[in-house]
Coordinates of C-alpha atoms and ligand atoms in Angstrom, one line a residue:
M1 CA -35.6 -47.1 0.7
A2 CA -33.3 -50.3 -1.7
K3 CA -30.1 -50.9 -0.1
W4 CA -29.9 -52.2 3.9
W5 CA -26.8 -52.4 6.3
D6 CA -26.4 -53.9 10.3
Y7 CA -25.1 -50.3 10.6
C8 CA -24.6 -46.7 9.3
I9 CA -21.7 -45.2 10.3
I10 CA -21.6 -41.5 9.7
G11 CA -17.9 -39.6 10.1
S12 CA -15.2 -41.2 9.2
G13 CA -12.7 -40.7 12.1
I14 CA -11.4 -42.9 14.9
A15 CA -16.0 -43.2 16.3
G16 CA -16.4 -43.6 12.5
L17 CA -14.0 -46.3 12.1
Y18 CA -13.2 -47.4 15.0
T19 CA -16.3 -49.0 15.5
A20 CA -17.1 -49.8 12.0
L21 CA -13.9 -52.5 12.5
L22 CA -15.8 -53.9 16.3
A23 CA -19.1 -54.2 14.3
R24 CA -17.1 -56.0 11.4
Q25 CA -15.7 -58.6 14.2
V26 CA -19.6 -59.0 16.3
G27 CA -20.4 -59.7 12.1
G28 CA -22.7 -57.1 11.4
S29 CA -22.8 -54.9 8.1
V30 CA -20.9 -51.9 8.4
L31 CA -22.0 -48.6 5.0
I32 CA -19.5 -46.4 6.6
L33 CA -20.5 -42.7 5.1
T34 CA -18.1 -40.0 5.2
K35 CA -18.4 -36.2 3.3
G36 CA -15.2 -35.7 2.8
G37 CA -11.1 -37.8 2.3
I38 CA -11.5 -40.8 4.2
D39 CA -9.3 -39.7 6.5
E40 CA -10.8 -35.9 6.3
C41 CA -11.5 -35.6 10.1
N42 CA -10.1 -33.7 13.3
T43 CA -8.8 -37.8 15.1
K44 CA -5.8 -36.8 11.6
H45 CA -4.5 -33.7 13.6
A46 CA -4.4 -34.3 17.3
Q47 CA -1.6 -34.4 18.9
G48 CA -0.9 -34.2 22.4
G49 CA -2.1 -38.0 22.2
I50 CA -4.1 -40.3 24.8
A51 CA -4.5 -40.9 28.6
A52 CA -4.9 -44.1 30.4
A53 CA -3.8 -44.7 33.6
I54 CA -1.3 -47.1 32.6
G55 CA 1.9 -46.0 34.5
K56 CA 3.4 -46.6 37.2
G57 CA 2.0 -45.0 40.5
D58 CA -1.2 -43.9 38.5
S59 CA -5.1 -45.4 39.4
P60 CA -7.3 -45.3 37.5
E61 CA -9.3 -43.1 41.1
L62 CA -6.3 -40.9 40.1
H63 CA -7.2 -40.2 37.1
L64 CA -11.0 -40.2 38.2
K65 CA -10.2 -37.8 40.1
D66 CA -8.5 -35.4 37.8
T67 CA -11.3 -35.9 35.2
L68 CA -13.8 -35.1 37.9
A69 CA -11.8 -31.5 39.0
A70 CA -11.6 -30.4 34.9
G71 CA -14.8 -31.0 35.4
D72 CA -16.4 -28.8 37.9
G73 CA -19.1 -30.8 38.7
L74 CA -21.1 -31.6 35.6
C75 CA -19.2 -35.1 34.8
Y76 CA -21.3 -37.8 34.7
P77 CA -20.0 -39.6 37.6
E78 CA -21.2 -43.4 36.4
A79 CA -19.5 -42.6 32.9
V80 CA -15.9 -41.0 33.7
R81 CA -15.6 -44.5 35.9
I82 CA -16.5 -46.6 32.7
L83 CA -13.9 -44.2 31.2
V84 CA -11.2 -44.5 33.7
E85 CA -11.8 -47.9 34.2
E86 CA -12.1 -49.4 31.1
A87 CA -8.9 -47.0 29.7
P88 CA -5.6 -49.6 29.8
D89 CA -8.4 -52.9 27.9
R90 CA -9.3 -49.6 24.6
I91 CA -5.4 -49.2 25.2
A92 CA -4.7 -53.0 24.8
D93 CA -7.4 -53.0 21.1
L94 CA -5.9 -49.9 19.7
V95 CA -2.4 -51.4 20.2
K96 CA -3.7 -55.0 19.0
F97 CA -5.3 -53.0 15.5
G98 CA -2.2 -51.4 15.5
V99 CA -1.3 -48.8 16.6
P100 CA 2.5 -47.6 17.0
F101 CA 2.3 -46.2 20.6
D102 CA 5.5 -44.5 20.5
T103 CA 7.9 -46.7 23.3
M104 CA 11.0 -45.5 25.4
D105 CA 13.0 -48.5 27.0
G106 CA 10.9 -50.6 26.4
E107 CA 7.8 -49.6 28.0
V108 CA 5.0 -47.6 26.6
A109 CA 7.2 -42.9 26.8
L110 CA 3.7 -40.9 29.5
T111 CA 4.1 -37.8 29.0
Q112 CA 2.0 -35.2 31.3
E113 CA -0.9 -32.3 30.3
A114 CA -1.5 -30.1 32.0
A115 CA -4.4 -30.8 35.4
H116 CA -3.8 -34.5 35.0
S117 CA -1.7 -35.2 39.1
V118 CA 0.3 -38.0 36.7
S119 CA 2.2 -38.9 33.3
R120 CA -0.4 -40.4 31.7
I121 CA -0.6 -39.9 28.0
L122 CA 0.5 -42.0 25.1
H123 CA 1.7 -40.8 22.0
A124 CA 2.9 -42.0 19.0
G125 CA 5.4 -40.5 16.3
G126 CA 6.0 -38.0 18.8
D127 CA 3.3 -35.5 18.4
A128 CA 1.9 -37.2 15.2
T129 CA -0.7 -39.9 17.2
G130 CA -3.6 -38.5 15.1
E131 CA -2.5 -39.4 12.5
H132 CA -1.1 -42.6 13.0
I133 CA -4.2 -43.1 14.1
E134 CA -6.2 -42.8 11.6
V135 CA -3.6 -44.2 9.4
T136 CA -4.3 -47.8 11.1
L137 CA -7.4 -48.0 11.7
S138 CA -9.0 -46.6 7.5
R139 CA -6.7 -49.1 6.2
L140 CA -8.3 -51.9 8.7
A141 CA -11.8 -50.8 7.1
R142 CA -10.4 -51.2 3.8
L143 CA -9.5 -54.5 4.8
A144 CA -12.8 -55.6 7.2
K145 CA -14.3 -54.8 3.3
C146 CA -16.5 -51.8 5.0
E147 CA -18.3 -50.4 2.3
I148 CA -17.5 -46.8 2.2
L149 CA -18.6 -43.7 0.7
E150 CA -16.8 -41.2 0.5
H151 CA -17.9 -37.2 0.1
C152 CA -21.1 -38.0 1.4
L153 CA -22.7 -35.5 3.3
V154 CA -25.3 -37.2 6.0
A155 CA -28.2 -34.2 5.5
E156 CA -31.3 -35.8 7.7
I157 CA -31.9 -38.5 10.5
V158 CA -35.5 -40.3 8.9
V159 CA -37.4 -41.8 12.5
E160 CA -40.2 -42.7 12.1
D161 CA -42.6 -43.3 16.2
G162 CA -39.2 -42.3 17.4
V163 CA -37.1 -45.0 16.2
F164 CA -34.1 -44.5 13.7
K165 CA -35.3 -46.4 10.3
G166 CA -32.2 -44.6 7.8
V167 CA -30.5 -41.6 6.2
R168 CA -31.0 -39.3 3.2
A169 CA -27.2 -37.9 2.0
F170 CA -25.8 -35.4 -0.9
D171 CA -23.7 -36.0 -3.6
C172 CA -21.0 -33.6 -3.0
R173 CA -19.3 -35.1 -6.5
T174 CA -23.2 -35.2 -8.7
G175 CA -25.5 -33.2 -6.4
A176 CA -28.2 -36.8 -5.9
I177 CA -29.4 -37.3 -2.4
E178 CA -29.5 -40.8 -2.4
E179 CA -31.2 -43.4 0.7
F180 CA -29.4 -45.3 3.3
A181 CA -31.9 -48.3 4.7
C182 CA -30.0 -49.9 8.3
R183 CA -30.9 -51.4 11.8
F184 CA -28.5 -48.4 13.8
A185 CA -26.8 -45.1 12.7
I186 CA -23.8 -44.1 14.5
L187 CA -23.9 -39.8 14.1
A188 CA -19.2 -39.8 14.1
T189 CA -19.2 -37.0 13.1
G190 CA -16.9 -34.8 15.2
G191 CA -17.0 -31.0 16.0
A192 CA -17.5 -28.1 15.5
G193 CA -15.0 -26.0 15.7
Q194 CA -15.7 -23.6 12.7
L195 CA -18.2 -21.9 14.4
F196 CA -15.7 -19.8 15.5
K197 CA -13.3 -17.1 13.7
F198 CA -10.4 -18.7 15.0
T199 CA -9.8 -22.6 15.6
T200 CA -8.0 -25.8 15.8
N201 CA -10.7 -27.9 13.9
P202 CA -10.0 -28.9 10.1
D203 CA -12.9 -27.3 7.3
I204 CA -14.8 -30.9 8.1
A205 CA -15.5 -29.8 11.7
T206 CA -19.0 -27.8 11.1
G207 CA -21.1 -30.2 14.2
D208 CA -23.2 -31.5 11.7
G209 CA -24.3 -35.2 13.8
I210 CA -25.5 -32.3 16.4
A211 CA -27.7 -29.8 13.7
L212 CA -28.6 -33.6 12.1
A213 CA -30.2 -35.2 15.5
F214 CA -31.5 -32.6 16.8
R215 CA -33.8 -31.5 13.7
A216 CA -34.3 -35.5 14.0
G217 CA -35.5 -35.0 17.7
A218 CA -32.3 -35.9 19.5
E219 CA -31.6 -34.6 23.2
I220 CA -28.6 -31.7 23.0
T221 CA -26.4 -31.4 26.3
D222 CA -24.2 -29.1 27.3
M223 CA -23.7 -27.0 24.2
E224 CA -22.4 -23.5 26.6
F225 CA -19.1 -25.4 27.0
I226 CA -16.3 -25.3 24.0
Q227 CA -13.0 -25.3 25.0
F228 CA -10.6 -22.7 24.1
H229 CA -6.9 -24.3 23.6
P230 CA -4.5 -22.2 24.8
T231 CA -1.9 -22.0 22.2
A232 CA -3.0 -21.9 19.0
L233 CA 0.1 -20.5 17.0
R234 CA -0.5 -17.1 15.9
L235 CA 1.5 -15.7 12.4
P236 CA 0.0 -13.6 10.0
G237 CA -1.4 -16.1 6.9
V238 CA -1.4 -19.0 8.9
A239 CA -4.0 -21.2 10.1
P240 CA -3.8 -20.9 13.7
F241 CA -2.0 -25.0 13.8
L242 CA -1.7 -26.2 17.1
I243 CA 0.9 -26.0 19.4
S244 CA 0.3 -28.9 22.0
E245 CA -0.6 -28.9 25.3
A246 CA 1.9 -31.2 25.7
V247 CA 4.8 -28.5 25.1
R248 CA 4.5 -27.4 28.4
G249 CA 3.9 -30.4 30.4
E250 CA 7.5 -31.0 28.5
G251 CA 8.7 -27.9 29.8
G252 CA 7.7 -25.1 27.8
V253 CA 7.2 -21.9 28.7
L254 CA 4.4 -18.7 28.3
R255 CA 5.4 -15.3 28.1
N256 CA 3.7 -12.3 28.4
S257 CA 5.7 -9.3 24.6
R258 CA 7.7 -7.8 27.2
H259 CA 8.8 -11.8 27.9
Q260 CA 7.7 -12.1 31.7
A261 CA 6.5 -15.7 32.5
F262 CA 3.3 -15.3 33.8
M263 CA 0.9 -18.2 34.6
A264 CA 2.1 -18.3 38.5
G265 CA 0.1 -15.7 39.2
Y266 CA -3.1 -17.0 37.8
S267 CA -2.9 -20.3 39.1
P268 CA -0.9 -22.3 41.5
Q269 CA -0.3 -24.9 39.0
G270 CA 0.8 -22.6 37.0
D271 CA 1.4 -23.2 33.2
L272 CA -0.3 -26.3 33.9
A273 CA -3.3 -25.3 35.1
P274 CA -6.5 -26.1 33.3
R275 CA -7.2 -24.7 30.5
D276 CA -10.1 -22.3 30.6
I277 CA -8.4 -20.5 33.1
V278 CA -5.0 -20.4 30.6
A279 CA -7.0 -19.6 27.7
R280 CA -8.6 -16.5 30.0
S281 CA -5.4 -16.2 31.5
I282 CA -3.5 -15.1 27.5
L283 CA -6.2 -13.1 27.3
A284 CA -5.8 -11.6 30.0
E285 CA -2.5 -10.6 29.2
M286 CA -2.8 -9.9 25.3
K287 CA -4.9 -7.3 26.9
S288 CA -2.4 -5.6 29.6
T289 CA 0.0 -5.9 26.9
G290 CA -1.6 -4.4 23.9
S291 CA -0.7 -7.1 22.3
D292 CA -2.2 -9.9 19.8
K293 CA -0.2 -12.6 21.5
V294 CA 1.6 -14.7 23.9
F295 CA 4.4 -17.0 23.3
L296 CA 5.6 -20.2 24.4
D297 CA 8.6 -20.6 25.2
I298 CA 10.9 -23.9 24.9
T299 CA 14.3 -22.5 23.9
H300 CA 15.2 -23.0 27.4
L301 CA 15.4 -27.8 26.2
P302 CA 17.7 -28.9 23.9
A303 CA 17.2 -28.8 20.6
R304 CA 17.3 -32.7 19.2
T305 CA 15.1 -33.1 21.9
V306 CA 12.6 -30.2 21.1
A307 CA 12.8 -31.7 17.6
A308 CA 12.9 -35.4 18.3
R309 CA 9.7 -34.8 21.0
F310 CA 7.8 -32.8 18.7
P311 CA 8.7 -33.5 14.6
H312 CA 5.7 -32.3 13.4
I313 CA 5.8 -28.5 15.6
Y314 CA 9.1 -28.1 14.7
R315 CA 8.4 -28.6 10.8
F316 CA 5.7 -27.3 10.6
C317 CA 6.8 -23.9 12.3
L318 CA 10.0 -24.0 10.4
E319 CA 8.3 -24.2 6.9
H320 CA 6.5 -20.7 8.1
G321 CA 9.9 -19.6 9.3
L322 CA 9.9 -19.7 12.0
D323 CA 13.0 -22.7 14.7
I324 CA 11.3 -23.3 17.5
T325 CA 14.7 -24.3 19.1
R326 CA 15.4 -20.6 18.9
S327 CA 12.2 -17.9 19.1
P328 CA 9.1 -17.8 21.9
I329 CA 6.0 -19.4 19.4
P330 CA 3.8 -17.1 19.0
V331 CA 0.1 -18.0 20.3
A332 CA -3.9 -17.2 20.7
P333 CA -6.2 -19.3 21.8
A334 CA -8.2 -21.2 19.6
A335 CA -12.6 -23.1 19.9
H336 CA -10.5 -25.9 19.9
Y337 CA -12.7 -29.0 21.4
M338 CA -16.5 -29.2 22.5
M339 CA -18.3 -30.8 25.3
G340 CA -21.7 -31.2 24.7
G341 CA -23.7 -31.9 22.1
V342 CA -25.4 -35.1 21.0
E343 CA -26.9 -36.8 24.9
T344 CA -25.9 -40.3 25.1
N345 CA -26.3 -43.1 28.2
T346 CA -23.8 -45.3 28.7
W347 CA -23.6 -47.4 25.9
G348 CA -24.3 -44.5 23.5
E349 CA -28.0 -44.6 23.2
T350 CA -29.6 -41.8 22.0
N351 CA -33.5 -41.2 23.2
I352 CA -34.5 -42.4 19.7
A353 CA -33.7 -46.1 19.4
G354 CA -31.0 -47.4 17.0
L355 CA -29.3 -44.0 16.9
F356 CA -26.3 -43.6 18.9
A357 CA -24.0 -41.7 19.0
A358 CA -19.9 -41.6 19.4
G359 CA -16.8 -39.4 19.9
E360 CA -16.7 -35.5 19.7
T361 CA -20.5 -35.4 18.4
A362 CA -22.0 -36.8 21.0
C363 CA -22.8 -36.1 24.5
T364 CA -21.3 -38.8 26.7
G365 CA -21.0 -36.8 30.6
V366 CA -17.7 -37.5 30.7
H367 CA -16.4 -34.0 30.2
G368 CA -18.5 -31.7 32.2
A369 CA -18.0 -27.8 31.9
N370 CA -14.1 -28.7 31.2
R371 CA -12.6 -31.3 29.6
L372 CA -9.4 -33.1 30.0
A373 CA -6.2 -33.1 28.0
S374 CA -6.0 -36.3 26.4
N375 CA -9.4 -38.1 27.4
S376 CA -11.6 -37.7 24.2
L377 CA -9.7 -39.8 21.6
L378 CA -9.8 -42.0 25.4
E379 CA -13.9 -42.0 25.2
V380 CA -14.6 -42.4 21.8
V381 CA -12.7 -46.2 21.9
V382 CA -14.1 -47.0 25.7
F383 CA -17.9 -45.9 24.9
G384 CA -17.8 -47.0 21.3
K385 CA -16.8 -49.7 22.7
R386 CA -20.0 -49.7 24.7
I387 CA -22.2 -48.9 21.5
I388 CA -21.0 -52.4 19.7
Q389 CA -22.0 -54.5 22.5
R390 CA -25.3 -53.2 23.0
T391 CA -25.9 -53.5 19.2
A392 CA -24.6 -56.8 19.6
E393 CA -26.9 -57.9 21.5
V394 CA -30.1 -56.2 19.7
L395 CA -27.9 -58.6 16.6
D396 CA -28.7 -61.4 18.7
G397 CA -32.1 -61.2 19.2
R398 CA -32.6 -58.0 21.7
G399 CA -35.1 -56.2 21.2
L400 CA -34.1 -51.9 21.1
V401 CA -35.1 -50.1 24.1
A402 CA -34.7 -46.1 23.2
E403 CA -33.5 -43.8 26.4
S404 CA -36.8 -41.9 27.9
G405 CA -34.7 -38.8 27.8
S406 CA -34.5 -36.5 30.3
Q407 CA -37.2 -34.5 32.2
A408 CA -36.3 -30.9 31.6
V409 CA -35.7 -30.5 27.6
H410 CA -35.8 -26.7 27.0
H411 CA -36.4 -25.8 23.1
L412 CA -35.3 -22.8 21.4
S413 CA -36.4 -19.5 22.6
R414 CA -38.1 -18.0 19.5
R415 CA -37.1 -15.2 18.9
K416 CA -38.3 -11.6 17.1
A417 CA -38.8 -12.0 13.7
T418 CA -36.2 -9.1 12.6
R419 CA -35.0 -8.6 8.3
S420 CA -32.1 -10.0 7.1
A421 CA -29.9 -11.3 4.7
P422 CA -28.4 -14.0 4.6
P423 CA -25.2 -14.9 6.1
S424 CA -21.8 -15.9 5.3
L425 CA -19.4 -18.4 7.3
S426 CA -16.7 -15.2 7.8
A427 CA -19.6 -12.8 8.9
L428 CA -20.8 -16.5 11.8
Q429 CA -17.5 -17.1 12.5
S430 CA -16.9 -13.6 13.6
L431 CA -19.7 -13.6 15.4
M432 CA -19.5 -16.5 17.4
W433 CA -15.7 -16.0 18.5
D434 CA -16.3 -11.7 19.5
K435 CA -19.6 -12.8 20.9
V436 CA -20.1 -16.2 22.0
G437 CA -16.5 -17.0 22.6
I438 CA -13.4 -16.8 25.4
V439 CA -15.8 -14.1 28.3
R440 CA -19.3 -14.0 27.2
S441 CA -21.7 -11.0 28.4
G442 CA -26.0 -11.5 28.8
E443 CA -26.6 -8.6 26.4
A444 CA -24.1 -9.7 24.0
L445 CA -25.6 -13.3 24.0
S446 CA -29.1 -12.2 23.8
R447 CA -28.4 -10.0 20.7
S448 CA -26.2 -12.9 18.9
A449 CA -28.8 -15.2 20.0
T450 CA -31.3 -12.3 17.5
T451 CA -29.1 -12.1 15.2
L452 CA -28.2 -16.4 14.4
A453 CA -32.2 -16.9 14.2
A454 CA -32.9 -14.4 11.6
W455 CA -30.2 -15.6 9.6
E456 CA -31.1 -19.2 10.2
R457 CA -35.0 -17.7 8.7
A458 CA -32.5 -15.5 6.0
L459 CA -31.4 -19.5 4.5
G460 CA -32.6 -21.2 1.7
G461 CA -33.0 -23.9 0.9
P462 CA -29.2 -25.9 0.7
S463 CA -27.8 -27.1 -2.6
D464 CA -24.4 -28.2 -2.2
R465 CA -21.6 -28.9 0.5
P466 CA -21.0 -24.9 1.7
S467 CA -23.9 -24.1 2.0
Y468 CA -25.0 -27.9 4.3
E469 CA -22.7 -27.0 6.2
L470 CA -23.9 -22.9 7.2
A471 CA -26.6 -24.2 8.2
N472 CA -25.9 -26.4 10.5
L473 CA -23.2 -24.5 12.1
I474 CA -25.6 -22.0 12.5
L475 CA -28.1 -23.8 14.1
V476 CA -24.9 -25.2 16.1
G477 CA -24.2 -21.5 17.1
R478 CA -27.9 -20.4 18.1
L479 CA -28.1 -23.9 20.8
M480 CA -24.6 -21.8 21.5
A481 CA -25.4 -18.9 23.0
E482 CA -28.9 -19.9 24.3
A483 CA -27.3 -22.2 26.5
A484 CA -24.7 -19.7 26.9
L485 CA -27.6 -17.5 28.1
L486 CA -29.6 -19.5 30.7
R487 CA -27.1 -20.0 32.2
E488 CA -26.6 -17.1 34.5
E489 CA -22.8 -18.3 35.9
S490 CA -19.4 -18.6 35.1
R491 CA -18.2 -22.4 35.8
G492 CA -15.2 -24.3 33.4
A493 CA -14.8 -23.1 29.9
H494 CA -18.1 -21.1 30.5
F495 CA -17.5 -17.9 31.4
R496 CA -19.8 -14.4 31.8
S497 CA -18.7 -11.8 32.6
D498 CA -22.1 -10.8 34.3
F499 CA -21.5 -13.6 36.7
P500 CA -18.6 -15.0 36.8
H501 CA -18.7 -17.4 40.0
P502 CA -20.2 -21.1 39.9
S503 CA -23.4 -20.8 41.7
P504 CA -24.4 -24.2 43.2
G505 CA -27.9 -23.8 41.2
W506 CA -26.3 -24.4 38.1
Q507 CA -24.7 -28.1 39.5
R508 CA -27.8 -29.3 36.6
H509 CA -27.4 -29.6 32.7
I510 CA -29.1 -27.8 29.7
V511 CA -30.6 -29.8 27.4
F512 CA -32.7 -28.5 24.3
R513 CA -34.8 -30.7 22.3
A514 CA -37.0 -29.7 19.8
E515 CA -40.6 -28.5 19.4
S516 CA -42.7 -32.2 18.0
Ligands
LIG601 P1 -13.9 -36.8 13.6 O1 -11.9 -37.1 13.4 O2 -13.1 -34.8 13.6 O3 -14.4 -37.4 12.2 C1 -15.5 -36.4 12.0 C2 -15.5 -37.3 10.9 O4 -17.2 -36.9 10.3 C3 -14.7 -36.9 9.6 O5 -14.8 -37.7 9.2 C4 -15.8 -35.7 8.6 O6 -15.6 -35.9 7.4 C5 -17.4 -36.6 9.2 N1 -18.7 -35.8 9.0 C6 -19.3 -34.8 9.4 N2 -19.9 -34.2 9.2 C7 -20.4 -34.9 8.3 C8 -21.8 -35.4 7.7 N3 -22.8 -34.0 7.7 N4 -22.1 -36.2 6.9 C9 -21.0 -37.9 6.2 N5 -19.4 -37.5 6.8 C10 -19.6 -36.4 7.9 N6 -8.2 -35.5 21.8 C11 -7.1 -36.3 22.9 O7 -7.7 -37.3 23.0 N7 -5.6 -36.0 22.7 C12 -5.2 -35.1 21.8 O8 -4.2 -35.4 21.6 C13 -5.6 -34.4 20.3 N8 -5.1 -33.2 19.8 C14 -6.2 -33.1 18.8 C15 -5.2 -31.5 18.1 C16 -6.3 -31.2 17.1 C17 -5.0 -29.9 16.3 C18 -7.3 -31.2 17.1 C19 -8.5 -30.2 16.7 C20 -8.4 -32.2 18.1 C21 -7.2 -32.4 19.7 N9 -7.7 -33.7 20.1 C22 -7.6 -33.9 20.4 C23 -9.3 -33.6 19.5 C24 -9.4 -35.4 19.3 O9 -8.8 -35.0 18.3 C25 -10.9 -35.5 18.5 O10 -12.0 -35.4 19.8 C26 -11.0 -36.0 18.0 O11 -10.6 -37.4 17.0 C27 -12.7 -36.8 17.3 O12 -13.0 -37.5 16.7 P2 -14.6 -38.6 16.2 O13 -14.0 -38.9 14.7 O14 -15.7 -37.8 16.8 O15 -14.3 -36.7 14.6
LIG602 C1 -2.6 -30.9 22.5 O1 -1.8 -31.2 22.3 O2 -2.7 -30.6 23.3 C2 -4.1 -31.4 22.8 C3 -4.6 -32.8 23.6 C4 -6.6 -32.5 23.5 O3 -7.0 -31.7 23.1 O4 -6.7 -32.7 23.6

């Protein structure tokens, strides 16, 4: 490997850009590899905002309590404590970088989202928080002299004797494979929403980091937990654009196709119940009314307030013929956020020395079985900072230590060989939506896992970006289906119709590692 950097950062959403900027501050040389244009990522689409206990009447203790309650017994409490206590300082960092959080009467404006007991969500540009973060950080990354290679898909993590050595990447424009040697890699590749037929995630969300890390020998945890956002726009021919939870936070009411408000019948928290409860309640209402959608109604709010507070949503809907100040918004659930991922300790370290993971691809343990809204952008900045603190010690001469790894790991089960034609992305997305989605059963999961294993065997060698991504999605889908099959209970975002209650024996994590 000819070229060499201190940091190879894979991905250019908030996790990649924020860690890149901090790495430059500690004097590291930085290479950012990203498979699309620099701003193609989930981050750019974030609407609601970023959570931090900075308001009157709030405290890290209260934020901790809400996060643990949403995580339904599976959060790592130590990681959550770090998250909530370091939050205010990390928000201050973002402000210093120039992220223009909204203010009201000279104070930072805070909104409410589901399962937060107080208003604690900072936002920018109303509902354009992610876009402001992405634009601000990507401009700074260029100024900070990070080397940025766009349209460069990382295809392999190179590990020798348990130590990270470098990456192999596929140039999506020329088809060439290039090798990059570096001291540390930070996987910042985002989520895997593209596994599902309906998702709020853009095309890049194909679970690459999880697949790359698994193949390299890293541990992958909590894969059965994928969050379905209750309210994605459901209009014929229009992608499931997110209608932020903040819309309910500001007073929006869910109604079924008979115009009846229904959430009070499902949860004492009503429209602001945790996401998994709202998503399943919507499915139940859709089923009982024979409709493919419900409605989110904000027509009772002053039109000017709606347009000013949610300019992005207002404009998007208007461009598609819907004035949300006059008509209720047709919505349905869609895959949104991956709670599981590459297992890390509280310094972002994986079980491979030199390999770190940050952001949605990582499993730091702060989300448990269900993420509290707006905790993910926060998780990135809190644990991203800790990765740079840890690696700076190494730059200063301290040795690299691999995490010892979990005691009990699962391997992917060897499913009986069945013949299959090579799959298509849409066949995969339909299978995952129908059988590994919001409501699951053992029988459907078992059949899906077998199908996924057969599809994996039927794949040819990847030769372009879509074929690399499809191979990654199928592997990640397998990890998800197998984990969901193992977990014979219902908890957080994982619901099994054949095991509809939580089981105390299952208050533990499912960890996968490839057989060596
Ligand atoms: P991303 O921002 O997705 O970036 C991943 C990057 O990795 C991309 O640049 C991608 O191209 C690159 N990449 C992927 N694979 C490869 C590869 N093989 N090689 C090279 N590059 C690769 N969270 C909140 O906290 N608050 C919110 O209000 C909020 N709203 C959301 C709204 C929407 C519509 C969505 C989809 C998510 C929202 N989330 C929100 C979740 C949050 O936005 C994401 O979890 C977060 O932005 C993830 O950041 P990331 O940097 O980890 O990943
Ligand atoms: C939203 O705005 O509803 C998304 C917030 C999140 O996913 O954290």
